[in-house]
XYZ file of C-alpha atoms in Angstrom:
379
model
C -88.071 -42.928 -8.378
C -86.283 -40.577 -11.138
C -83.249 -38.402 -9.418
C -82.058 -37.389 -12.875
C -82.792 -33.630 -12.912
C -83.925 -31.251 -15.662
C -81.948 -28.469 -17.083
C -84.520 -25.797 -15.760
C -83.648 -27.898 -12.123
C -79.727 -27.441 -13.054
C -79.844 -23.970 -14.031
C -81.373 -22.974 -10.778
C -79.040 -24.714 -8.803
C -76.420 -23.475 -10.979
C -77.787 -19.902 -10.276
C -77.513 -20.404 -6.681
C -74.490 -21.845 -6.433
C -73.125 -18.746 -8.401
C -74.640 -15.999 -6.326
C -73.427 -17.689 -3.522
C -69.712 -17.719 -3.564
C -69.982 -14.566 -5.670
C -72.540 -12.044 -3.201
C -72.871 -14.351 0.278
C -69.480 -15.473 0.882
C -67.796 -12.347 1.095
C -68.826 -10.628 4.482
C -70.516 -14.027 5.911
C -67.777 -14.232 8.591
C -68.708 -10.128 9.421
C -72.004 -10.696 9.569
C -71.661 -13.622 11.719
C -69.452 -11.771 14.270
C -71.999 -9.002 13.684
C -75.445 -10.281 13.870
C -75.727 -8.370 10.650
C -79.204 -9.402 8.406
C -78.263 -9.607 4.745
C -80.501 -7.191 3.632
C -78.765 -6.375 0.326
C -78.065 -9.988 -0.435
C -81.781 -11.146 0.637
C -83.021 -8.124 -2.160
C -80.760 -9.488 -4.670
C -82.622 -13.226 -3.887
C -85.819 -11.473 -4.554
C -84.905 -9.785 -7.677
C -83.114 -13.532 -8.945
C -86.406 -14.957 -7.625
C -85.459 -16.886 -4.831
C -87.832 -15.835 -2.706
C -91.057 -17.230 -4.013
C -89.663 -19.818 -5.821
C -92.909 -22.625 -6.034
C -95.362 -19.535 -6.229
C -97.500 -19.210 -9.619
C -96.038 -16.348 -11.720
C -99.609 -14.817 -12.134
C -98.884 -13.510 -8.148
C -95.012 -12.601 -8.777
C -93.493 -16.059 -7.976
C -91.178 -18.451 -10.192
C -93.385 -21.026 -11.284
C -90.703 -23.154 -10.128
C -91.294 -27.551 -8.511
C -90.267 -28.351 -5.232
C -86.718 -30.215 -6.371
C -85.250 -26.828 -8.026
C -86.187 -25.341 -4.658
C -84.398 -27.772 -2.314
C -81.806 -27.752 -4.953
C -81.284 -23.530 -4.255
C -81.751 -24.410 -0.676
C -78.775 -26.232 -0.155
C -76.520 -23.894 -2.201
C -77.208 -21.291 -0.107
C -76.759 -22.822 2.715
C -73.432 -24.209 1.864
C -72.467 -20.424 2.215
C -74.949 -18.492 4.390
C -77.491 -20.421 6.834
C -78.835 -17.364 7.692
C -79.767 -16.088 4.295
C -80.515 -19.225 3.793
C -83.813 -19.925 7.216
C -84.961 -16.382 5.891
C -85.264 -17.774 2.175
C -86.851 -20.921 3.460
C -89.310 -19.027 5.410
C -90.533 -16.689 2.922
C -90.948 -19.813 0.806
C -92.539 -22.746 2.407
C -93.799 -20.960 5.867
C -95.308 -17.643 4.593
C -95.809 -17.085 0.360
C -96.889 -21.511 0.305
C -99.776 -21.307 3.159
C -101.056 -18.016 1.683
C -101.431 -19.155 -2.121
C -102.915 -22.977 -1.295
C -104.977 -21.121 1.617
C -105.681 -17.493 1.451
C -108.154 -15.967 -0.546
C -108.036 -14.084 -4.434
C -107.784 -10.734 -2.163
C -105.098 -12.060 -0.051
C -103.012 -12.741 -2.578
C -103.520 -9.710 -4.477
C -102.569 -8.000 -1.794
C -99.647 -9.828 0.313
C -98.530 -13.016 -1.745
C -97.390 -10.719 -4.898
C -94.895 -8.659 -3.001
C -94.282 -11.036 -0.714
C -93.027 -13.725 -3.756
C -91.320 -11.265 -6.152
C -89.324 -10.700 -3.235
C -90.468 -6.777 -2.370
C -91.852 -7.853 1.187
C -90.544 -10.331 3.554
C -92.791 -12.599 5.515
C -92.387 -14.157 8.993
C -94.570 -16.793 10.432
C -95.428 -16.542 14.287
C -96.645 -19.447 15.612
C -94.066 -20.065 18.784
C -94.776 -18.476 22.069
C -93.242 -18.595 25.481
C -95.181 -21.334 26.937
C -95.799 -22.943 23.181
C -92.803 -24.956 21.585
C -93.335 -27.966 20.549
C -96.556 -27.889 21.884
C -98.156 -25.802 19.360
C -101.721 -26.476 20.960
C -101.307 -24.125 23.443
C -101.577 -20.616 21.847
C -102.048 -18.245 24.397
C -102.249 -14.987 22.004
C -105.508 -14.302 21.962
C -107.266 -13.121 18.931
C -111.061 -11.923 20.005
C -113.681 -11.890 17.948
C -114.970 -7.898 17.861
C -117.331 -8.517 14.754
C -115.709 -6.799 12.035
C -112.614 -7.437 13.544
C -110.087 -9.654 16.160
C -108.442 -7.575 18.810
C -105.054 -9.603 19.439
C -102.912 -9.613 22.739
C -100.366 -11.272 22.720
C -96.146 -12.670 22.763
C -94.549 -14.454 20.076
C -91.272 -15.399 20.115
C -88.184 -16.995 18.298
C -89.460 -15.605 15.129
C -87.446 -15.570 11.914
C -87.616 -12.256 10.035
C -89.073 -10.754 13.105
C -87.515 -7.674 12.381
C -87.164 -7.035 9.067
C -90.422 -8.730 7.752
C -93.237 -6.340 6.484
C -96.122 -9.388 6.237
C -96.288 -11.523 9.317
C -98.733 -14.892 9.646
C -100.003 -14.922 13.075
C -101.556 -17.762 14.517
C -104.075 -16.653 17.390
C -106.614 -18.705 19.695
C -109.948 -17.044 19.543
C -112.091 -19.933 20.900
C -110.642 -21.343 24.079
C -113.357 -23.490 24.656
C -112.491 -25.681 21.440
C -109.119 -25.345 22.341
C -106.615 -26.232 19.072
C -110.129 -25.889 16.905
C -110.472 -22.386 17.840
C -107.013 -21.077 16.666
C -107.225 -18.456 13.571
C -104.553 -17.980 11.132
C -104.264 -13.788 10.605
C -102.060 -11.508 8.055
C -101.074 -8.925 10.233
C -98.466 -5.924 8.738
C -95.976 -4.575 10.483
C -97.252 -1.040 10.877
C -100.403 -1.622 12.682
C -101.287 0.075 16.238
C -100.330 -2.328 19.100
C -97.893 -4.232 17.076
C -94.525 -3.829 18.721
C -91.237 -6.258 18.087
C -89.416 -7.037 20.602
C -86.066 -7.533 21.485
C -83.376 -9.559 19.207
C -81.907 -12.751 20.464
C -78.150 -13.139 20.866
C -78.235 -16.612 19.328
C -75.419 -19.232 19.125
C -75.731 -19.814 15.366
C -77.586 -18.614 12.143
C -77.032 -14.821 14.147
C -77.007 -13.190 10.518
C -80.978 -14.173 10.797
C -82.717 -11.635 12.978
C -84.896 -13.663 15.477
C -86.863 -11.294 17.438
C -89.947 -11.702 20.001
C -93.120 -9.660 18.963
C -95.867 -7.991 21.024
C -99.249 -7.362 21.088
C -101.669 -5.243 23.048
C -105.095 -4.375 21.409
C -104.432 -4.803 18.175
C -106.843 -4.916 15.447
C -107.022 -7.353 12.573
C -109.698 -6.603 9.873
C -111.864 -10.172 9.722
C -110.849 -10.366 6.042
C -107.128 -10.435 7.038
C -108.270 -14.247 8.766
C -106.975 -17.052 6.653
C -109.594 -19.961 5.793
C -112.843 -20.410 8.006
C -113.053 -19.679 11.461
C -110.910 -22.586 13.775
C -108.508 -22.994 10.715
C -105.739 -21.639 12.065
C -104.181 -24.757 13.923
C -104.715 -26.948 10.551
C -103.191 -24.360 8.487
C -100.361 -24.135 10.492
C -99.227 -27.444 10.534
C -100.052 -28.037 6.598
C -97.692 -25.048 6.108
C -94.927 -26.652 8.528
C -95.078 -29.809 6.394
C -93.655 -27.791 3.531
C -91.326 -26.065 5.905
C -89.506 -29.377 7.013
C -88.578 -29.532 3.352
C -86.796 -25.755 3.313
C -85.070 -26.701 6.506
C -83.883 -30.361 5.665
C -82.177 -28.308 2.628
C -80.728 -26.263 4.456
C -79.329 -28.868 7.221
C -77.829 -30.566 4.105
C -76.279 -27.338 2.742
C -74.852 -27.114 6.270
C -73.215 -30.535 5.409
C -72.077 -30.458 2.458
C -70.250 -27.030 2.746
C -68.922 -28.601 5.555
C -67.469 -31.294 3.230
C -66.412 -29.479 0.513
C -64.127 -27.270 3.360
C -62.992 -30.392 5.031
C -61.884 -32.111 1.883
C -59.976 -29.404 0.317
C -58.350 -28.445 3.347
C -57.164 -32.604 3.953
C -55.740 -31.940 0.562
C -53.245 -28.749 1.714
C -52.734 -29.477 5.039
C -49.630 -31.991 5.589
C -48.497 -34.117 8.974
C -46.149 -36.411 8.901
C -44.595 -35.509 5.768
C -47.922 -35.947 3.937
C -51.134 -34.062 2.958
C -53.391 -35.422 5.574
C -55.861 -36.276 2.829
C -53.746 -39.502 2.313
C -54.280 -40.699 6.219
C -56.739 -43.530 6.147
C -58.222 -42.112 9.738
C -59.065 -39.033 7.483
C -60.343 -40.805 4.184
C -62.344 -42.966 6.486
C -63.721 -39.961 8.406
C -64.821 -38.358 4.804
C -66.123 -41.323 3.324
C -68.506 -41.724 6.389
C -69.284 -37.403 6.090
C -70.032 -38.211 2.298
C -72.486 -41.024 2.458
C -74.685 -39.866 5.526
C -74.914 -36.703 3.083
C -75.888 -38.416 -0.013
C -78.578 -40.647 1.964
C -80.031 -37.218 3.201
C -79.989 -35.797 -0.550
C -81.812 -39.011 -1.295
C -84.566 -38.983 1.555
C -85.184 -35.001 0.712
C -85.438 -35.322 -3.082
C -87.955 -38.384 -2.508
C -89.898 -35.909 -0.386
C -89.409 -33.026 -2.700
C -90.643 -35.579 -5.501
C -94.218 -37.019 -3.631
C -94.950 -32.884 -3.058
C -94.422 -31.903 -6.701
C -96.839 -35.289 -7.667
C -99.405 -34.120 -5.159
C -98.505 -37.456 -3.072
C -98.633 -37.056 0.381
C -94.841 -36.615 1.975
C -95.498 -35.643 5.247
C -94.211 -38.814 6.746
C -90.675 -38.474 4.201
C -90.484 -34.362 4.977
C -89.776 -36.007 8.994
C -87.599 -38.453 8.082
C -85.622 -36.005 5.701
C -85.623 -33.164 8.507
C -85.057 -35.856 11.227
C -81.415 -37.295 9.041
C -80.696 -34.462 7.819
C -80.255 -32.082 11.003
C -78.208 -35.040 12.080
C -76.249 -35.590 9.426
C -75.507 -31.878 9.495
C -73.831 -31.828 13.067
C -72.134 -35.000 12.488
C -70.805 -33.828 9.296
C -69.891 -30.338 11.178
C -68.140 -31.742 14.667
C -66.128 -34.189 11.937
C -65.219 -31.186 9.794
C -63.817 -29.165 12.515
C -61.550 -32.047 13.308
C -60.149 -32.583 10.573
C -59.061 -28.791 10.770
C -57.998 -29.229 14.149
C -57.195 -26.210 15.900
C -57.867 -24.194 12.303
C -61.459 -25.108 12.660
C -62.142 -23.453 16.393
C -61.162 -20.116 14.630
C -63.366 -17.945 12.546
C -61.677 -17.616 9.402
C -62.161 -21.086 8.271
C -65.818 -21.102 8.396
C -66.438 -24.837 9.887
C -67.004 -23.400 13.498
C -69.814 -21.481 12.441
C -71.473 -24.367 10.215
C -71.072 -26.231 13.428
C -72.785 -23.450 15.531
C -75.320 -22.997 12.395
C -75.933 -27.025 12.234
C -77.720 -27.059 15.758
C -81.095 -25.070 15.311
C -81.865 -27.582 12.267
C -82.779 -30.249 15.290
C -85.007 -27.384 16.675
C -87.041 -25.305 14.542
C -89.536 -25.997 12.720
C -90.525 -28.727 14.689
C -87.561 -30.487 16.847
C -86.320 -33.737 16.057
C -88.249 -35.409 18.555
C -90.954 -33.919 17.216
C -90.124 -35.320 14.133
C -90.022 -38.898 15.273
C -93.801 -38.662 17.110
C -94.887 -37.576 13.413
C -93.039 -40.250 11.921
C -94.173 -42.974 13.821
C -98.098 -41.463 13.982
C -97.359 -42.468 10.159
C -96.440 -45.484 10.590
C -98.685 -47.018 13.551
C -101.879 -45.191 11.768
């Protein structure tokens, strides 16, 4: 399989890497402390078009393949995880499902702003007594003819705030139980549509994770997404994609983590020496830098099948599944090699330790990961 990349792939991640150090760094540590969204910093991504990266450019999106968007991913991430789960959402979760699944009206209508970056779009799928298993939707989404009247909790949703455009995914047939979910666009302004409060998270708390309410609310039946009972299939198609934007950012994680570790090994001296020349270091950053490279590898492959129209939901697991890994390895190891520098704020590691954790979570956890994986396999 061809790694070599393009210069159109380069540029972008060129691009990102730029607006990175240059717009994210500064104020990440404030936000952090904060819980402070990015707003200004997730318009810029818009305007640069990093929000609707793989969408066609006829509805407002870059045009761009899968590898230049993994490629972004993980320069973002390197910097801000934050900006980076609320780039990744808008992207594979929200703007992907709605152009390979929503209708010429849809799109018109909520993929345009939602890819040029003038909308942001959440996708609402967890609820209080539905993790990992998705199955068991217990917003309800009844069928009133020319419309669904939803009730309703969501929770641990990304953008739940500061979204516009929200996917909700709703069970309107109990009786066929995951065959009777719908998939609805629902905007934020409707009657009976109330978010909730905002979670006081351990990591990523620039990303504003809220729970969201619902109590009679109507949905227009055009606003449903596919036929009726699509809903469950369309949200685990779209979560397939997903594992991609989070892998990338799980190996952004990393390798920021690296890039810290190994230039402060370089200026920090013990025993008369830069600690960089310790073999217990060298051997501790040889091990960070190969676990990260075999991630890159197992994404890129994945990133590759989706851009050929291969199927890639078994290598979008395995990339999630290594790569959240990788990411708290690399993260624990980083802060050691700061030692007591890397428990305090100012030198970033503690927080790409914090931020590493939720990459075995969402999205699908990494047990959930290895049931998919194996499915795969054993099929």
């Amino acid at each position: 399989m061809d790694f070599n990349f393009t210069e159109e792939q380069l540029a972008v991640r060129d691009a990102a890497r730029d607006f990175a150090q240059k717009e994210l760094l500064p104020g990440v540590i404030e936000r952090d402390i904060e819980q402070k969204f990015p707003a200004s910093q997730i318009q810029m991504m818009g305007e640069l078009g990093f929000m609707g990266m793989m969408v066609d450019p006829r509805y407002g999106g870059g045009g761009m393949d899968t590898v230049s968007y993994v490629l972004a991913m993980e320069e973002i991430s390197k910097v801000d995880a934050s900006a980076a789960v609320c780039m990744s959402v808008n992207n594979s979760l929200v703007c992907w499902g709605l152009e390979k699944y929503g209708s010429e009206e849809q799109k018109q209508q909520y993929l345009v702003p939602l890819a040029s970056g003038k909308k942001i779009g959440a996708f609402c799928l967890s609820e209080p007594e539905a993790g990992s298993d998705a199955t068991s939707q217990r917003t309800t989404a009844e069928d009133r003819g020319d419309h669904y009247l939803v009730n309703g909790t969501k929770n641990w949703i990304t953008n739940g705030n500061s979204a516009s455009i929200y996917l909700v995914m709703a069970q309107t047939h109990p009786d066929l139980k995951h065959k009777g979910i719908n998939a609805l666009i629902v905007e934020k302004d409707r009657d009976g549509f109330v978010v909730g409060k905002k979670e006081d998270k351990m990591g990523i708390r620039g990303s504003d994770t809220h729970s969201l309410m619902f109590s009679d609310m109507q949905v227009p039946k055009e606003n449903r997404i596919g036929a009726d009972g699509f809903g469950f299939s369309f949200a685990m198609s779209t979560l397939n994609g997903g594992r991609l934007g989070i892998a990338s950012q799980a190996l952004g994680i990393a390798s920021g983590a690296l890039e810290r570790a190994i230039q402060y090994a370089k200026e920090r001296k013990a025993f008369g020496v830069e600690i960089a020349r310790h073999q217990a270091i060298q051997f501790k950053i040889a091990d960070m830098a190969t676990k990260i490279e075999a991630a890159r590898l197992l994404i890129l492959k994945a990133a590759r099948l989706k851009d050929a129209g291969k199927d890639f939901v078994k290598e979008a697991a395995m990339a999630k599944l290594f790569a959240s890994d990788v990411a708290m390895e690399t993260t624990i190891e980083a802060v050691q090699i700061h030692g007591g520098y890397g428990y305090v704020r100012e030198y970033h590691v503690e927080r790409m330790m914090r931020d590493a954790k939720i990459t075995q979570i969402y999205e699908g956890t990494s047990e959930i990961q290895k049931i998919v994986i194996s499915r795969a396999l054993l099929k």
